[in-house]
PDB file of C-alpha atoms in Angstrom:
ATOM      1  CA  MET A 211       0.044  -0.103  -0.166  1.00  0.00           C
ATOM      2  CA  ASP A 212       1.283   3.811  -0.373  1.00  0.00           C
ATOM      3  CA  ALA A 213       0.844   6.396   1.718  1.00  0.00           C
ATOM      4  CA  SER A 214      -2.684   7.115   1.163  1.00  0.00           C
ATOM      5  CA  GLY A 215      -3.595   3.403   2.196  1.00  0.00           C
ATOM      6  CA  ASN A 216      -4.708   2.298  -1.236  1.00  0.00           C
ATOM      7  CA  GLY A 217      -2.002   0.399  -2.718  1.00  0.00           C
ATOM      8  CA  PRO A 218       1.656  -1.368  -1.615  1.00  0.00           C
ATOM      9  CA  ASN A 219       4.018   0.575  -0.086  1.00  0.00           C
ATOM     10  CA  PRO A 220       6.988   1.099  -2.087  1.00  0.00           C
ATOM     11  CA  ARG A 221       9.495   1.205   1.337  1.00  0.00           C
ATOM     12  CA  GLY A 222       7.906  -2.297   2.585  1.00  0.00           C
ATOM     13  CA  PRO A 223       6.652  -3.005   5.859  1.00  0.00           C
ATOM     14  CA  GLN A 224       7.129   0.086   8.536  1.00  0.00           C
ATOM     15  CA  PRO A 225       7.452  -1.054  12.136  1.00  0.00           C
ATOM     16  CA  ARG A 226       4.996   0.082  14.742  1.00  0.00           C
ATOM     17  CA  THR A 227       5.738   2.636  16.981  1.00  0.00           C
ATOM     18  CA  HIS A 228       2.999   1.850  19.416  1.00  0.00           C
ATOM     19  CA  THR A 229       0.835  -1.216  19.919  1.00  0.00           C
ATOM     20  CA  PRO A 230      -2.406  -0.976  21.440  1.00  0.00           C
ATOM     21  CA  THR A 231      -1.818  -3.085  24.526  1.00  0.00           C
ATOM     22  CA  GLN A 232       1.275  -1.334  25.484  1.00  0.00           C
ATOM     23  CA  THR A 233       1.158   1.832  27.715  1.00  0.00           C
ATOM     24  CA  PRO A 234       3.854   4.606  27.117  1.00  0.00           C
ATOM     25  CA  PRO A 235       5.733   5.081  30.675  1.00  0.00           C
ATOM     26  CA  GLN A 236       4.282   7.586  33.143  1.00  0.00           C
ATOM     27  CA  PRO A 237       6.717  10.235  34.098  1.00  0.00           C
ATOM     28  CA  ARG A 238       6.469   8.769  37.982  1.00  0.00           C
ATOM     29  CA  ALA A 239       7.718   5.708  36.464  1.00  0.00           C
ATOM     30  CA  ARG A 240      10.609   7.161  34.890  1.00  0.00           C
ATOM     31  CA  SER A 241      11.208   9.103  37.665  1.00  0.00           C
ATOM     32  CA  ARG A 242      11.522   5.435  39.666  1.00  0.00           C
ATOM     33  CA  VAL A 243      13.751   4.144  36.830  1.00  0.00           C
ATOM     34  CA  ARG A 244      15.807   6.864  36.610  1.00  0.00           C
ATOM     35  CA  THR A 245      16.743   6.839  40.880  1.00  0.00           C
ATOM     36  CA  GLY A 246      17.251   3.303  40.423  1.00  0.00           C
ATOM     37  CA  ILE A 247      19.924   3.658  37.694  1.00  0.00           C
ATOM     38  CA  LEU A 248      21.437   6.289  39.654  1.00  0.00           C
ATOM     39  CA  LEU A 249      21.572   4.620  42.897  1.00  0.00           C
ATOM     40  CA  SER A 250      22.882   1.537  40.928  1.00  0.00           C
ATOM     41  CA  ALA A 251      25.892   3.651  39.345  1.00  0.00           C
ATOM     42  CA  ALA A 252      26.708   5.340  42.991  1.00  0.00           C
ATOM     43  CA  ALA A 253      26.686   1.990  44.891  1.00  0.00           C
ATOM     44  CA  ALA A 254      28.982   0.787  41.697  1.00  0.00           C
ATOM     45  CA  LEU A 255      31.437   4.114  42.207  1.00  0.00           C
ATOM     46  CA  MET A 256      31.744   3.207  46.023  1.00  0.00           C
ATOM     47  CA  ALA A 257      32.845   0.042  45.568  1.00  0.00           C
ATOM     48  CA  ALA A 258      35.237   0.616  43.023  1.00  0.00           C
ATOM     49  CA  ALA A 259      36.613   3.530  45.402  1.00  0.00           C
ATOM     50  CA  VAL A 260      37.317   1.594  48.348  1.00  0.00           C
ATOM     51  CA  PRO A 261      40.539   0.199  47.661  1.00  0.00           C
ATOM     52  CA  ALA A 262      41.130  -3.708  47.959  1.00  0.00           C
ATOM     53  CA  SER A 263      43.570  -3.897  50.863  1.00  0.00           C
ATOM     54  CA  ALA A 264      40.466  -1.964  52.893  1.00  0.00           C
ATOM     55  CA  SER A 265      39.298  -5.421  53.014  1.00  0.00           C
ATOM     56  CA  GLN A 266      42.403  -7.290  54.102  1.00  0.00           C
ATOM     57  CA  PRO A 267      43.799  -6.628  57.794  1.00  0.00           C
ATOM     58  CA  ALA A 268      46.589  -4.761  58.180  1.00  0.00           C
ATOM     59  CA  PRO A 269      50.093  -6.432  58.354  1.00  0.00           C
ATOM     60  CA  ALA A 270      51.392  -6.386  62.193  1.00  0.00           C
ATOM     61  CA  PRO A 271      53.862  -3.829  62.609  1.00  0.00           C
ATOM     62  CA  THR A 272      57.683  -5.069  62.212  1.00  0.00           C
ATOM     63  CA  PRO A 273      58.838  -5.042  65.617  1.00  0.00           C
ATOM     64  CA  ASP A 274      62.351  -2.899  66.603  1.00  0.00           C
ATOM     65  CA  PRO A 275      65.734  -4.379  66.174  1.00  0.00           C
ATOM     66  CA  VAL A 276      67.325  -5.500  69.092  1.00  0.00           C
ATOM     67  CA  VAL A 277      71.141  -5.485  69.972  1.00  0.00           C
ATOM     68  CA  VAL A 278      72.728  -8.981  70.608  1.00  0.00           C
ATOM     69  CA  ASP A 279      74.838  -9.161  73.545  1.00  0.00           C
ATOM     70  CA  CYS A 280      77.572 -11.645  74.552  1.00  0.00           C
ATOM     71  CA  PHE A 281      75.516 -14.193  75.267  1.00  0.00           C
ATOM     72  CA  SER A 282      73.253 -14.316  71.935  1.00  0.00           C
ATOM     73  CA  LYS A 283      70.461 -12.304  73.289  1.00  0.00           C
ATOM     74  CA  GLY A 284      68.256  -9.946  71.876  1.00  0.00           C
ATOM     75  CA  GLN A 285      68.154  -6.721  73.886  1.00  0.00           C
ATOM     76  CA  ILE A 286      65.920  -3.520  73.265  1.00  0.00           C
ATOM     77  CA  ARG A 287      67.221  -0.720  75.250  1.00  0.00           C
ATOM     78  CA  PRO A 288      69.916  -2.596  77.554  1.00  0.00           C
ATOM     79  CA  ASP A 289      71.175  -0.581  81.065  1.00  0.00           C
ATOM     80  CA  GLU A 290      74.428  -1.993  80.389  1.00  0.00           C
ATOM     81  CA  TYR A 291      76.283  -3.554  77.376  1.00  0.00           C
ATOM     82  CA  LEU A 292      79.117  -5.468  77.371  1.00  0.00           C
ATOM     83  CA  LEU A 293      81.423  -4.742  74.216  1.00  0.00           C
ATOM     84  CA  ALA A 294      84.833  -6.933  75.036  1.00  0.00           C
ATOM     85  CA  CYS A 295      82.971 -10.236  75.419  1.00  0.00           C
ATOM     86  CA  GLY A 296      86.292 -11.887  75.675  1.00  0.00           C
ATOM     87  CA  ASP A 297      87.632 -10.461  78.273  1.00  0.00           C
ATOM     88  CA  GLY A 298      85.116  -7.880  79.848  1.00  0.00           C
ATOM     89  CA  ASN A 299      87.707  -5.038  79.665  1.00  0.00           C
ATOM     90  CA  ASN A 300      85.412  -2.786  78.266  1.00  0.00           C
ATOM     91  CA  ARG A 301      81.626  -2.149  79.354  1.00  0.00           C
ATOM     92  CA  LEU A 302      79.030   0.676  78.319  1.00  0.00           C
ATOM     93  CA  VAL A 303      76.848   1.361  81.535  1.00  0.00           C
ATOM     94  CA  ASP A 304      74.462   3.486  82.736  1.00  0.00           C
ATOM     95  CA  LEU A 305      72.434   3.775  79.415  1.00  0.00           C
ATOM     96  CA  ARG A 306      69.774   5.725  78.919  1.00  0.00           C
ATOM     97  CA  TRP A 307      68.025   5.491  75.958  1.00  0.00           C
ATOM     98  CA  ASN A 308      66.784   8.918  73.979  1.00  0.00           C
ATOM     99  CA  THR A 309      65.332   6.768  71.000  1.00  0.00           C
ATOM    100  CA  TRP A 310      64.807   3.150  69.978  1.00  0.00           C
ATOM    101  CA  GLY A 311      63.538   2.832  66.374  1.00  0.00           C
ATOM    102  CA  PRO A 312      63.704   0.781  62.971  1.00  0.00           C
ATOM    103  CA  LYS A 313      66.892   2.386  61.950  1.00  0.00           C
ATOM    104  CA  THR A 314      68.741   3.619  64.936  1.00  0.00           C
ATOM    105  CA  ALA A 315      69.096   3.920  68.619  1.00  0.00           C
ATOM    106  CA  THR A 316      70.659   6.432  70.521  1.00  0.00           C
ATOM    107  CA  ALA A 317      71.557   6.762  74.253  1.00  0.00           C
ATOM    108  CA  THR A 318      74.109   8.454  76.676  1.00  0.00           C
ATOM    109  CA  GLY A 319      76.204   6.575  79.182  1.00  0.00           C
ATOM    110  CA  THR A 320      79.420   5.704  80.627  1.00  0.00           C
ATOM    111  CA  ASP A 321      82.023   3.533  78.792  1.00  0.00           C
ATOM    112  CA  MET A 322      84.051   1.642  81.691  1.00  0.00           C
ATOM    113  CA  VAL A 323      87.490   0.752  79.972  1.00  0.00           C
ATOM    114  CA  ASN A 324      90.366  -1.324  81.869  1.00  0.00           C
ATOM    115  CA  ASP A 325      93.523   0.689  81.245  1.00  0.00           C
ATOM    116  CA  CYS A 326      95.292  -2.575  81.645  1.00  0.00           C
ATOM    117  CA  ARG A 327      98.297  -1.292  83.514  1.00  0.00           C
ATOM    118  CA  PRO A 328     100.511  -2.656  84.314  1.00  0.00           C
ATOM    119  CA  TYR A 329      98.637  -5.604  82.931  1.00  0.00           C
ATOM    120  CA  CYS A 330      94.681  -5.796  82.418  1.00  0.00           C
ATOM    121  CA  ALA A 331      94.297  -8.226  85.499  1.00  0.00           C
ATOM    122  CA  ALA A 332      96.237  -5.585  87.829  1.00  0.00           C
ATOM    123  CA  GLY A 333      94.348  -2.573  85.826  1.00  0.00           C
ATOM    124  CA  ARG A 334      91.990  -0.392  86.793  1.00  0.00           C
ATOM    125  CA  PHE A 335      88.364   0.454  85.309  1.00  0.00           C
ATOM    126  CA  ARG A 336      87.932   4.107  83.787  1.00  0.00           C
ATOM    127  CA  PRO A 337      85.093   5.872  83.174  1.00  0.00           C
ATOM    128  CA  TYR A 338      84.182   7.829  80.112  1.00  0.00           C
ATOM    129  CA  PRO A 339      81.086   9.829  79.114  1.00  0.00           C
ATOM    130  CA  VAL A 340      79.897   8.948  75.593  1.00  0.00           C
ATOM    131  CA  THR A 341      76.764   9.303  73.466  1.00  0.00           C
ATOM    132  CA  VAL A 342      76.237   6.148  71.863  1.00  0.00           C
ATOM    133  CA  THR A 343      74.393   5.050  68.365  1.00  0.00           C
ATOM    134  CA  LEU A 344      73.342   1.706  66.967  1.00  0.00           C
ATOM    135  CA  SER A 345      72.460   1.480  63.379  1.00  0.00           C
ATOM    136  CA  ASP A 346      72.683  -0.960  60.092  1.00  0.00           C
ATOM    137  CA  PRO A 347      70.046  -3.108  61.366  1.00  0.00           C
ATOM    138  CA  GLN A 348      70.063  -6.760  59.328  1.00  0.00           C
ATOM    139  CA  PRO A 349      68.186  -9.745  59.616  1.00  0.00           C
ATOM    140  CA  TRP A 350      68.989 -11.727  62.692  1.00  0.00           C
ATOM    141  CA  PRO A 351      70.092 -15.456  60.587  1.00  0.00           C
ATOM    142  CA  ASP A 352      68.530 -17.913  63.576  1.00  0.00           C
ATOM    143  CA  HIS A 353      65.834 -15.317  64.104  1.00  0.00           C
ATOM    144  CA  PRO A 354      63.797 -14.672  61.019  1.00  0.00           C
ATOM    145  CA  ASP A 355      61.483 -12.143  62.163  1.00  0.00           C
ATOM    146  CA  THR A 356      64.087  -9.983  64.005  1.00  0.00           C
ATOM    147  CA  GLN A 357      66.444  -7.575  63.316  1.00  0.00           C
ATOM    148  CA  ARG A 358      69.494  -6.875  65.193  1.00  0.00           C
ATOM    149  CA  PHE A 359      71.632  -3.638  64.841  1.00  0.00           C
ATOM    150  CA  ALA A 360      74.761  -4.417  63.128  1.00  0.00           C
ATOM    151  CA  THR A 361      76.744  -1.399  63.670  1.00  0.00           C
ATOM    152  CA  ILE A 362      78.144   0.578  67.237  1.00  0.00           C
ATOM    153  CA  ARG A 363      79.431   4.367  67.213  1.00  0.00           C
ATOM    154  CA  LEU A 364      80.812   5.728  70.421  1.00  0.00           C
ATOM    155  CA  LEU A 365      81.144   9.195  70.380  1.00  0.00           C
ATOM    156  CA  TYR A 366      83.439  10.350  73.735  1.00  0.00           C
ATOM    157  CA  THR A 367      81.989  13.479  74.571  1.00  0.00           C
ATOM    158  CA  HIS A 368      85.163  14.460  77.106  1.00  0.00           C
ATOM    159  CA  THR A 369      88.104  12.387  76.281  1.00  0.00           C
ATOM    160  CA  ALA A 370      88.417   8.775  74.881  1.00  0.00           C
ATOM    161  CA  PRO A 371      90.428   6.018  76.109  1.00  0.00           C
ATOM    162  CA  THR A 372      93.998   5.659  74.835  1.00  0.00           C
ATOM    163  CA  PRO A 373      94.711   5.096  72.161  1.00  0.00           C
ATOM    164  CA  LEU A 374      91.147   5.493  70.435  1.00  0.00           C
ATOM    165  CA  PRO A 375      89.814   8.770  68.739  1.00  0.00           C
ATOM    166  CA  LYS A 376      86.681  10.433  69.805  1.00  0.00           C
ATOM    167  CA  ASP A 377      84.620   9.063  67.465  1.00  0.00           C
ATOM    168  CA  VAL A 378      84.960   5.414  67.029  1.00  0.00           C
ATOM    169  CA  THR A 379      82.710   2.904  65.015  1.00  0.00           C
ATOM    170  CA  TYR A 380      82.283  -0.762  65.772  1.00  0.00           C
ATOM    171  CA  LYS A 381      81.044  -3.996  63.438  1.00  0.00           C
ATOM    172  CA  LEU A 382      78.998  -5.734  65.836  1.00  0.00           C
ATOM    173  CA  VAL A 383      80.468  -9.108  65.067  1.00  0.00           C
ATOM    174  CA  TYR A 384      78.459 -11.806  67.285  1.00  0.00           C
ATOM    175  CA  ASP A 385      80.882 -14.955  66.806  1.00  0.00           C
ATOM    176  CA  THR A 386      84.159 -13.097  67.683  1.00  0.00           C
ATOM    177  CA  PRO A 387      85.029 -12.353  71.883  1.00  0.00           C
ATOM    178  CA  SER A 388      85.174  -8.410  70.990  1.00  0.00           C
ATOM    179  CA  PRO A 389      84.198  -6.114  68.199  1.00  0.00           C
ATOM    180  CA  THR A 390      86.763  -4.408  66.111  1.00  0.00           C
ATOM    181  CA  PRO A 391      87.296  -0.704  66.152  1.00  0.00           C
ATOM    182  CA  THR A 392      87.476   1.502  62.749  1.00  0.00           C
ATOM    183  CA  PRO A 393      87.836   5.089  63.501  1.00  0.00           C
ATOM    184  CA  THR A 394      85.346   7.212  61.992  1.00  0.00           C
ATOM    185  CA  PRO A 395      86.173   9.804  59.177  1.00  0.00           C
TER     186      PRO A 395
END
């Protein structure tokens, strides 16, 4: 049929835009659909905005490093620390820790050093005020969850024991009797 309804339509059958059984959406229904879509989109955005880590518990904080003593015991903020494990002729005493953290620890105290005059058994312990800094945390091989400080620095605030300089750094080696001093540049 043609456009007048009298003959065949040269463009073929035309789709219907409205069937008698369907009713066009009402303004109120459109508003509900739009609100539902907006709420769904907002929920999807909120879910995307929450980081994945928020759903997992935070890892436990790493404990602060320890300083290992002559008996292979880890200590935190010790009052005393034996530097000369083999003969006991050098000991830090009266340590007052200012800081103890994951990278360094600092204290003030006294380094009691045997002057070994005329020999160590007859020598006298002499006090030297000192600032102590522990640093260079390293894994402790037999304690996988623990770090240990591997370096100790002694800064003598007045005079240093002969023949040491006023600023000396030791590597804390745990399998030898005493640390080996290295002058700090």
